[in-house]
Amino acid sequence: MAIHTGSANTAEDGDGVQEPPETGNAGALRAGDRHKLTALQGVAALSLDAMASVAYGPESIVLVLAVAGAHGMGFTLPVTLAIAGLLAVLVASYRQVIAAFPDGGGSYAVAKRHLGRRTSLVAAGSLILDYVLNVAVSVTAGVAALTSAFPQFYGERTWICLGVLVLVTAINLRGVVDSAKAFLLPTALFVGSILAMIVGGLFRDGPVSTASADGHTSALGNGATTVGALLLLRAFAAGCSALTGVEAVANAVPSFRAPAARRAQRTEVALGALLGVMLIGLSILIGRFHLQPVEGVTVLAQLADASFGHNVAFYVVQFATIVLLALAANTSFGGLPVLMSLLARDNHLPHVFALKADRQVHRHGVLALALVSALLLIFSGGDTNTLVPLFAIGVFIGFTICQVGMVRHWYGERVKGWRAKAVLNGFGALLTGVAGVVVTATKFTEGAWLVVLALPLLVLGFERVRRAYSRIGERLELGRIPEPPERTHSLVVVPVSGLSKLTCKALTAARSLGDEVLAITVTHPAPEDRREAEALYRDWELWNPGVDLVELSSPTRALGRPVSAYVRRLSATRPDSQITVLIPEAESARLWQRLLQNQRGSVVAHAVRRDTDAVICRLRFRVDADGR
């Protein structure tokens, strides 16, 4: 299915964003918009992954450069500035993606239009892997920070991880706006504490305290006097883990209130600005305080100690980091279900993922993400180090494909300034492509090979689903004008087990549906069953409903097979008749009362569906709460 990006009744603004004209009361929300995001809520709902990455992005750079000793640590700021430059390129690029593809989809939508279907599936597969791994890594990292503060909970970390996952899933099932409201305060607390720490540190001549690092072994290398290009490249690739989540806003544009594209662009810029400021600010503090990485204490904790001292403010930063890391999984819950819905619309995933609940939630996508993430958490035992080597590879693939696709986009559009934009996207594609190759190569033996294996398998799965839908479409002759409908003789078969008000309702419905009605009953040759069958025949003759009762003998007391066999015989002897099996069932109002019923209707329906082509109609007779 094609993705529509505009219509005749739209107005285009200066950035190329097509927005529908305003209608009705300007102060009133459009229908359904109360369940969608504002720009501020978008920052809280879709940027937690990117914001939380400042807790491990600078540390990843420091740990690589520490191999070269103090001389290597001096390159922390230049490497961070290079990453910030790439961040700016990505933000500018994804603003254009949002404008060109307001239906969402990010890298998948760009590749689908400009690079072909199969390349788009690679982009989609890489994003799905990244989103799923982001949930697992975020939750385990947050719980790891918690168990570091409270070691007595270390043995229960898997259960705590699953508990956090259930909490985030439950909030997202209530709607994207509810999740944004729930996470707005933790996001504001984290960003505010980091910015305050940066500002406070810039006014310090030296660290206020080093209590958190005292007594811990330094991870700084010795004896290095030069820093090679390969080491800098590895540090750059490691630090690029801070860029995960930048694409989430472009994937989830339909989740924003109208004008959706404009709000999404503002969210993207706000995300990039906050993330860039925090990354650069932390790197400046690392150099200012001559910080050395130590075992068992995070770089962020040392910086909080140096800026605030070992006091209440230090613990506020730690608490905010723990909460935000644990909740950073929400980025995936905001972006992945929208991406899955687009894949479903294009017949690459089951169509159920395209459905929305009444709160504008892709509920099946949310539940699928939660289930797969839970399996990963159980597999890893809640250990972050088991999952980190798999993380961030997929996002680099998506970044690179998106940048290449946007280069093709500018060459096709040739709008004002297209050459500069194409060069910018091309440079971004080069940087992210190199970073992706380096990350994959350096982490291949640590578990990255699983992602390299899983990605083509996922793409093959998309292709299998598409072929299945193609065969179904051919069989149903979708896209063609069908032949005029014809009236055929209709025969309705009604299974009965006795006389009751339900039997009367069933025969009444059957006579209104069909030209001919047959009632059937399944009997057993045992003496007690024969007496019941004979009593039913006597009562049937006395009732005289005008419908013949046919007896089907079942020596094994089976119910479904005799009915389906009889329907098959009818189909063979009456090929010109449309046969319908109407199954009467009583349904209690209360759930526990339904467990008391014999489920005969389900047994018969399953057998008829499995063995025949007859139409199945299940007549539910509702019994009220008092059993009347």
XYZ file of C-alpha atoms in Angstrom:
628
model
C 0.000 0.000 0.000
C 1.366 3.411 -0.919
C 2.037 5.923 1.826
C 0.220 9.179 1.117
C 2.062 12.346 2.071
C -0.455 14.979 1.134
C -3.749 15.764 -0.537
C -5.390 18.452 -2.609
C -6.643 20.247 0.488
C -3.289 20.848 2.159
C -1.094 23.890 2.551
C 2.668 23.659 2.385
C 4.815 25.749 4.728
C 8.303 27.042 4.202
C 10.019 23.811 5.307
C 8.117 21.613 2.889
C 5.739 20.285 5.546
C 2.274 19.713 4.179
C -0.382 20.470 6.775
C -4.172 20.358 6.451
C -6.042 23.632 6.768
C -7.518 24.550 10.125
C -11.237 23.972 10.437
C -13.838 24.624 13.075
C -13.078 26.165 16.450
C -9.397 27.090 16.535
C -9.220 26.441 20.272
C -10.759 22.986 20.144
C -8.812 19.788 19.646
C -9.537 17.780 16.537
C -11.244 14.442 16.951
C -8.845 12.005 18.575
C -6.129 14.630 19.202
C -6.594 14.452 22.952
C -4.894 11.034 22.730
C -1.940 12.466 20.753
C 1.255 14.295 21.674
C 2.239 17.913 21.942
C 5.878 18.828 21.196
C 6.746 18.893 24.916
C 5.051 15.566 25.516
C 6.890 14.197 22.488
C 10.203 14.982 24.182
C 9.106 12.995 27.240
C 7.597 10.075 25.318
C 10.066 9.650 22.454
C 13.437 10.973 23.624
C 14.066 9.007 26.814
C 16.425 6.638 24.987
C 18.488 9.515 23.587
C 18.466 11.433 26.885
C 19.484 8.394 28.897
C 22.385 7.752 26.536
C 24.347 10.580 28.179
C 24.734 8.183 31.098
C 26.797 5.770 29.002
C 27.817 7.648 25.812
C 30.648 9.769 27.326
C 31.727 6.803 29.436
C 32.054 4.658 26.300
C 34.393 7.263 24.789
C 36.457 7.554 27.964
C 36.904 3.801 28.357
C 38.276 3.486 24.802
C 40.597 6.485 25.065
C 41.805 5.432 28.532
C 43.858 2.692 26.858
C 46.194 5.461 25.645
C 46.540 6.924 29.135
C 46.210 10.589 30.045
C 47.297 11.606 26.540
C 44.393 9.680 25.056
C 41.928 11.223 27.524
C 42.782 14.609 26.049
C 40.899 13.631 22.892
C 37.574 13.190 24.727
C 36.253 16.621 23.744
C 37.325 16.441 20.051
C 35.679 13.025 19.679
C 32.540 14.319 21.401
C 32.456 17.354 19.125
C 32.628 15.015 16.115
C 29.691 13.038 17.518
C 27.800 16.287 18.182
C 28.447 17.283 14.566
C 27.010 13.963 13.395
C 24.070 14.532 15.736
C 23.415 17.889 14.071
C 23.522 16.232 10.647
C 21.081 13.557 11.798
C 18.664 16.049 13.352
C 18.676 18.170 10.189
C 18.168 15.052 8.091
C 15.318 13.678 10.181
C 13.579 17.079 10.127
C 13.509 16.684 6.361
C 12.360 13.072 6.701
C 9.468 14.241 8.886
C 8.494 16.844 6.283
C 8.687 14.412 3.367
C 7.087 11.462 5.189
C 4.448 12.758 7.631
C 2.886 9.292 7.856
C 5.928 8.169 9.869
C 8.234 5.257 9.244
C 11.566 7.107 9.216
C 14.287 5.062 7.517
C 11.755 2.495 6.300
C 9.593 5.090 4.537
C 12.607 6.842 2.964
C 14.131 3.588 1.695
C 10.781 2.314 0.411
C 10.333 5.324 -1.831
C 13.906 5.954 -2.968
C 15.938 2.741 -2.535
C 13.474 -0.054 -3.253
C 11.357 -2.447 -1.255
C 14.092 -4.861 -0.165
C 16.370 -2.105 1.101
C 13.434 -0.697 3.038
C 12.944 -4.081 4.676
C 16.595 -4.083 5.783
C 16.024 -0.649 7.328
C 12.834 -1.817 9.014
C 14.480 -4.976 10.313
C 17.427 -3.045 11.727
C 15.103 -0.605 13.482
C 13.010 -3.427 14.944
C 16.131 -5.109 16.345
C 17.361 -1.817 17.755
C 14.019 -1.002 19.372
C 13.701 -4.432 20.989
C 17.284 -4.356 22.258
C 16.783 -0.811 23.509
C 13.985 -2.005 25.782
C 16.105 -4.801 27.212
C 19.276 -2.685 27.584
C 17.438 0.289 29.115
C 15.601 -1.804 31.673
C 18.655 -3.848 32.665
C 20.841 -0.720 32.886
C 18.334 1.013 35.140
C 17.993 -2.043 37.361
C 21.798 -2.437 37.421
C 22.082 1.115 38.752
C 19.450 0.270 41.365
C 21.170 -2.922 42.503
C 24.482 -1.050 42.703
C 22.891 1.217 45.303
C 21.027 -1.642 46.992
C 23.125 -4.836 46.584
C 20.622 -6.960 48.507
C 18.345 -6.918 45.432
C 21.021 -8.208 43.032
C 19.755 -11.809 43.119
C 16.256 -10.660 42.153
C 17.309 -8.424 39.256
C 15.518 -10.520 36.591
C 12.194 -10.221 38.412
C 12.751 -6.494 38.967
C 13.481 -6.082 35.237
C 10.248 -7.869 34.354
C 8.352 -5.716 36.856
C 9.669 -2.512 35.273
C 8.766 -3.860 31.812
C 5.199 -4.630 32.951
C 4.894 -1.093 34.361
C 6.075 0.591 31.153
C 3.862 -1.685 29.025
C 0.784 -0.983 31.135
C 1.309 2.783 30.876
C 1.714 2.579 27.090
C -1.435 0.490 26.707
C -3.329 3.457 28.146
C -2.113 5.653 25.304
C 0.898 7.624 24.169
C -0.303 10.793 25.931
C -0.626 9.002 29.267
C 2.896 7.611 28.895
C 4.208 11.102 28.082
C 2.500 12.593 31.138
C 3.856 9.816 33.356
C 7.436 10.284 32.128
C 7.471 14.084 31.870
C 8.588 14.623 35.476
C 11.441 12.027 35.417
C 12.682 13.492 32.116
C 12.601 17.048 33.453
C 14.353 15.968 36.666
C 17.142 14.196 34.765
C 17.728 16.953 32.200
C 17.565 19.643 34.892
C 20.027 17.841 37.161
C 22.520 17.211 34.314
C 22.365 20.828 33.123
C 22.743 22.093 36.695
C 25.738 19.779 37.152
C 27.356 21.122 33.960
C 26.776 24.760 34.915
C 28.010 24.153 38.453
C 31.097 22.335 37.223
C 32.044 25.151 34.849
C 32.382 27.474 37.838
C 34.680 25.083 39.720
C 38.438 25.295 39.543
C 38.697 21.681 40.641
C 36.549 18.815 41.871
C 34.565 19.458 45.037
C 34.804 15.799 46.018
C 36.288 12.533 44.772
C 34.640 10.365 47.421
C 32.849 8.146 44.922
C 36.112 7.180 43.157
C 38.298 6.844 46.257
C 39.548 3.316 46.805
C 38.642 2.126 43.304
C 41.155 0.835 40.785
C 41.968 3.197 37.920
C 41.277 1.939 34.398
C 43.753 4.392 32.857
C 46.459 2.900 30.646
C 50.162 3.729 30.964
C 53.015 4.514 28.611
C 51.146 5.704 25.506
C 52.484 8.857 23.864
C 50.515 8.834 20.598
C 46.914 8.254 19.716
C 46.299 6.449 16.428
C 43.452 6.975 13.984
C 42.072 3.507 14.722
C 41.739 4.282 18.432
C 39.972 7.558 17.673
C 37.676 5.747 15.249
C 36.831 3.173 17.897
C 36.158 5.925 20.444
C 33.919 7.705 17.919
C 32.010 4.505 17.161
C 31.622 3.702 20.867
C 30.367 7.200 21.641
C 27.860 7.040 18.821
C 25.785 4.795 21.081
C 24.583 8.142 22.464
C 22.787 8.746 19.156
C 20.339 5.851 19.544
C 16.797 7.146 19.718
C 17.333 10.151 17.425
C 15.201 8.456 14.747
C 12.266 7.678 17.060
C 10.458 10.979 16.429
C 10.501 10.488 12.644
C 9.093 6.987 13.094
C 6.174 8.187 15.225
C 4.950 11.359 13.456
C 1.295 10.160 13.404
C 1.365 10.112 17.225
C 1.509 13.934 17.351
C -1.358 16.394 17.402
C -2.086 18.401 14.278
C -0.092 19.934 12.753
C 1.726 16.657 13.389
C 4.768 17.190 11.167
C 5.469 20.641 12.586
C 5.227 19.404 16.181
C 7.432 16.428 15.382
C 10.074 18.706 13.848
C 10.108 20.851 16.977
C 10.494 17.744 19.114
C 13.389 16.537 16.945
C 15.210 19.870 17.285
C 14.611 20.008 21.042
C 15.924 16.464 21.415
C 19.052 17.219 19.388
C 19.750 20.491 21.187
C 19.397 19.018 24.681
C 21.411 15.923 23.827
C 24.186 17.921 22.148
C 24.488 20.382 25.015
C 24.643 17.601 27.598
C 27.222 15.536 25.684
C 29.537 18.502 25.053
C 29.084 19.848 28.571
C 29.953 16.521 30.178
C 33.018 16.148 27.959
C 34.238 19.608 28.969
C 33.870 18.658 32.631
C 35.796 15.414 32.053
C 38.742 17.439 30.774
C 38.327 20.211 33.344
C 38.452 17.810 36.285
C 41.079 15.529 34.671
C 38.729 12.629 35.346
C 40.092 9.099 35.208
C 37.801 6.109 34.654
C 37.710 3.726 37.612
C 36.237 0.286 38.046
C 32.812 0.099 39.681
C 31.925 3.818 39.464
C 30.320 5.472 36.451
C 31.762 8.582 34.835
C 28.476 10.394 35.477
C 28.701 9.634 39.191
C 32.240 10.997 39.355
C 31.176 14.178 37.559
C 28.246 14.689 39.950
C 30.655 14.211 42.846
C 33.097 16.715 41.365
C 30.457 19.362 40.592
C 28.109 19.101 43.586
C 30.102 17.267 46.208
C 29.065 14.037 47.903
C 25.749 15.387 49.201
C 22.031 15.346 48.484
C 22.514 16.777 44.970
C 24.839 13.875 44.138
C 22.143 11.358 45.079
C 19.486 13.299 43.163
C 21.560 12.865 39.988
C 21.990 9.162 40.702
C 18.288 8.680 41.404
C 17.257 10.589 38.258
C 19.690 8.495 36.199
C 18.329 5.228 37.606
C 14.725 6.194 36.856
C 15.403 7.533 33.374
C 17.500 4.527 32.364
C 14.762 2.168 33.490
C 12.103 4.163 31.642
C 14.133 4.820 28.474
C 12.436 1.736 27.043
C 9.431 3.997 26.425
C 11.091 5.339 23.275
C 10.688 1.917 21.685
C 7.055 1.703 22.759
C 6.433 5.048 21.049
C 8.242 4.314 17.779
C 8.112 0.591 17.068
C 4.304 0.034 17.066
C 3.913 2.823 14.462
C 6.644 1.261 12.315
C 5.008 -2.159 12.643
C 1.670 -0.685 11.584
C 3.273 0.651 8.385
C 4.851 -2.733 7.703
C 1.461 -4.362 8.238
C -0.194 -1.924 5.799
C 2.431 -2.935 3.245
C 1.688 -6.657 3.863
C 5.054 -7.393 5.494
C 3.590 -8.100 8.948
C 0.213 -9.513 10.037
C -2.532 -6.924 9.509
C -3.474 -7.057 13.182
C -0.493 -4.768 13.896
C -2.174 -1.991 11.868
C -5.200 -1.888 14.185
C -5.588 0.853 16.784
C -7.426 0.775 20.084
C -9.790 3.560 21.133
C -6.905 5.518 22.711
C -4.954 5.625 19.430
C -2.731 2.786 20.664
C -1.311 0.074 18.406
C -2.017 -2.393 21.184
C -0.814 -5.518 19.393
C 2.509 -3.864 18.562
C 2.964 -2.808 22.190
C 2.225 -6.324 23.463
C 4.484 -7.979 20.869
C 7.367 -5.676 21.828
C 6.791 -6.393 25.519
C 6.727 -10.171 24.945
C 9.956 -10.306 22.913
C 11.683 -7.961 25.364
C 10.613 -10.145 28.288
C 12.161 -13.168 26.588
C 15.420 -11.228 26.114
C 15.430 -10.197 29.768
C 14.924 -13.790 30.884
C 17.579 -15.036 28.445
C 20.137 -12.493 29.680
C 19.270 -12.961 33.329
C 18.867 -9.198 33.652
C 22.566 -8.665 32.861
C 23.347 -5.512 30.854
C 26.758 -6.732 29.682
C 25.118 -9.667 27.890
C 22.986 -7.317 25.786
C 25.200 -4.269 25.206
C 27.353 -5.905 22.477
C 24.153 -6.405 20.455
C 23.009 -2.840 20.887
C 23.351 0.136 18.508
C 24.374 -1.899 15.424
C 20.859 -1.836 14.002
C 20.465 1.895 14.448
C 23.627 2.619 12.428
C 22.255 0.541 9.564
C 19.014 2.511 9.700
C 20.868 5.831 9.882
C 22.997 5.003 6.848
C 20.104 3.770 4.717
C 18.045 6.835 5.624
C 20.870 9.234 4.724
C 21.493 7.516 1.378
C 17.763 7.601 0.647
C 17.605 11.322 1.399
C 20.487 11.927 -1.037
C 18.372 10.216 -3.716
C 15.426 12.309 -2.553
C 17.258 15.605 -3.114
C 18.524 14.513 -6.526
C 14.942 13.742 -7.481
C 13.347 16.879 -6.013
C 16.083 19.399 -6.974
C 14.549 22.125 -4.818
C 16.432 25.281 -3.843
C 19.669 24.399 -2.093
C 19.345 20.686 -2.903
C 23.051 20.244 -3.585
C 24.073 21.400 -0.108
C 21.423 19.184 1.467
C 22.536 16.187 -0.597
C 26.167 16.760 0.427
C 25.119 17.015 4.066
C 23.176 13.732 3.899
C 25.967 12.049 1.956
C 28.519 13.068 4.575
C 26.196 11.751 7.289
C 25.805 8.458 5.450
C 29.586 8.124 5.244
C 30.043 8.799 8.968
C 27.270 6.477 10.150
C 28.310 3.773 7.681
C 31.905 3.811 8.924
C 30.738 3.856 12.536
C 28.434 0.901 11.894
C 31.231 -1.133 10.296
C 33.616 -0.367 13.176
C 31.048 -1.210 15.870
C 30.096 -4.466 14.145
C 33.724 -5.496 13.640
C 34.860 -4.681 17.176
C 31.879 -6.340 18.841
C 31.376 -9.239 16.429
C 32.821 -11.945 18.682
C 31.125 -10.449 21.750
C 27.673 -11.236 20.406
C 27.178 -8.825 17.507
C 27.114 -11.848 15.193
C 23.624 -12.554 16.534
C 22.373 -9.273 15.058
C 24.185 -9.969 11.773
C 22.362 -13.326 11.658
C 18.997 -12.083 12.918
C 18.650 -9.217 10.434
C 18.500 -11.322 7.229
C 16.216 -13.817 8.975
C 13.875 -10.985 9.871
C 13.888 -9.718 6.276
C 13.135 -13.246 5.031
C 10.220 -13.345 7.462
C 8.850 -10.106 5.987
C 9.088 -11.614 2.507
C 7.290 -14.790 3.583
C 4.425 -12.785 5.063
C 4.173 -10.700 1.882
C 4.066 -13.804 -0.329
C 1.355 -15.301 1.873
C -0.766 -12.168 1.542
C -0.138 -12.138 -2.219
C -1.469 -15.698 -2.528
C -4.506 -14.802 -0.441
C -5.099 -11.713 -2.591
C -4.887 -13.755 -5.791
C -7.337 -16.308 -4.430
C -9.756 -13.557 -3.373
C -9.147 -11.662 -6.645
C -8.442 -8.447 -4.764
C -8.290 -5.390 -6.992
C -10.651 -6.877 -9.570
C -14.344 -6.233 -10.101
C -16.109 -9.466 -9.092
C -18.905 -11.151 -10.990
C -22.478 -10.119 -10.111
C -23.775 -11.959 -7.033
C -26.170 -14.851 -7.694
C -28.920 -16.277 -5.572
C -28.515 -19.993 -4.789
C -30.571 -22.445 -2.810
C -29.714 -22.048 0.877
C -29.715 -25.010 3.261
C -29.276 -24.346 6.986
C -28.237 -27.211 9.284
C -28.957 -26.760 13.013
C -27.347 -29.167 15.544
C -29.670 -29.732 18.550
C -29.383 -31.818 21.705
C -32.828 -31.236 23.206
C -35.893 -29.006 23.229
C -35.539 -25.593 24.846
C -36.056 -21.906 24.210
C -32.575 -21.937 22.634
C -33.748 -24.561 20.110
C -36.754 -22.414 19.217
C -34.567 -19.310 18.732
C -32.154 -21.288 16.563
C -34.833 -22.690 14.253
C -36.476 -19.273 13.957
C -33.154 -17.731 12.890
C -32.448 -20.633 10.520
C -35.817 -20.315 8.775
C -35.197 -16.610 8.244
C -31.748 -17.345 6.768
C -32.352 -20.306 4.493
C -34.747 -21.792 1.955
C -34.536 -25.159 3.673
C -33.743 -26.082 7.296
C -32.588 -29.411 8.714
C -32.135 -30.163 12.412
C -29.587 -32.841 13.350
C -28.849 -34.611 16.614
C -25.935 -36.925 17.428
C -26.837 -40.120 19.342
C -24.999 -43.086 20.883
C -26.207 -46.710 20.816
C -25.903 -47.152 24.606
C -29.291 -47.949 26.264
C -29.509 -44.749 28.299
C -28.640 -42.662 25.239
C -31.225 -44.480 23.145
C -33.918 -43.630 25.688
C -32.955 -39.949 25.536
C -33.011 -40.015 21.722
C -36.446 -41.655 21.619
C -37.769 -39.084 24.092
C -36.411 -36.288 21.912
C -38.159 -37.742 18.840
C -41.518 -37.978 20.690
C -41.228 -34.403 21.945
C -40.180 -33.208 18.473
C -43.274 -34.760 16.880
C -45.490 -33.222 19.550
C -43.836 -29.801 19.076
C -43.964 -30.130 15.257
C -41.795 -27.101 14.337
C -42.053 -27.857 10.593
C -38.391 -28.904 10.421
C -37.155 -32.469 9.936
C -34.917 -33.959 12.671
C -32.070 -36.156 11.367
C -30.320 -38.618 13.690
C -26.543 -39.092 13.354
C -25.205 -42.155 15.147
C -21.780 -41.882 16.794
C -20.449 -45.159 18.244
C -17.487 -43.336 19.895
C -19.526 -40.518 21.471
C -17.734 -38.040 19.189
C -19.677 -34.885 18.418
C -17.776 -32.843 15.843
C -16.806 -35.558 13.345
C -20.345 -36.942 12.760
C -21.636 -33.400 12.103
C -18.800 -32.515 9.706
C -19.169 -35.872 7.891
C -22.902 -35.254 7.413
C -22.226 -31.742 6.073
C -19.677 -33.180 3.620
C -22.292 -35.656 2.347
C -24.797 -32.840 1.901
C -22.207 -30.814 -0.053
C -21.568 -33.799 -2.344
C -25.256 -34.535 -3.002
C -26.319 -30.875 -3.261
C -23.483 -29.070 -5.029
C -25.738 -26.172 -6.039
C -26.800 -25.359 -2.472
C -25.131 -22.961 -0.068
C -24.850 -24.875 3.202
C -24.777 -22.992 6.503
C -24.299 -24.625 9.893
C -26.049 -22.572 12.568
C -24.769 -23.492 16.029
C -26.970 -22.362 18.958
C -25.117 -21.546 22.193
C -26.127 -20.186 25.569
C -23.797 -17.507 26.936
C -23.762 -16.478 30.592
C -23.269 -12.843 31.517
C -20.576 -13.649 34.070
C -17.215 -15.080 33.101
C -17.074 -17.752 35.797
C -20.489 -19.074 34.732
C -19.221 -19.592 31.177
C -16.700 -22.089 32.550
C -19.636 -24.284 33.596
C -20.831 -24.808 30.024
C -19.882 -27.853 27.955
C -18.354 -25.965 24.979
C -20.179 -28.230 22.478
C -20.600 -25.315 20.096
C -16.831 -24.754 19.913
C -16.219 -28.447 19.254
C -18.745 -28.549 16.395
C -17.532 -25.248 14.900
C -13.912 -26.427 14.913
C -14.755 -29.719 13.181
C -16.954 -28.087 10.507
C -14.369 -25.383 9.810
C -11.585 -27.954 9.540
C -13.337 -30.511 7.341
C -15.823 -28.562 5.179
C -16.347 -25.319 3.270
C -19.722 -24.667 4.898
C -20.551 -21.257 6.373
C -20.531 -21.306 10.171
C -22.985 -19.147 12.098
C -22.880 -19.155 15.913
C -26.108 -17.972 17.527
C -25.456 -16.656 21.058
C -28.428 -16.659 23.448
C -27.506 -14.353 26.332
C -28.460 -15.553 29.834
C -28.553 -12.742 32.419
C -26.552 -12.649 35.642
C -29.295 -14.427 37.615
C -29.288 -17.380 35.218
C -32.746 -16.633 33.779
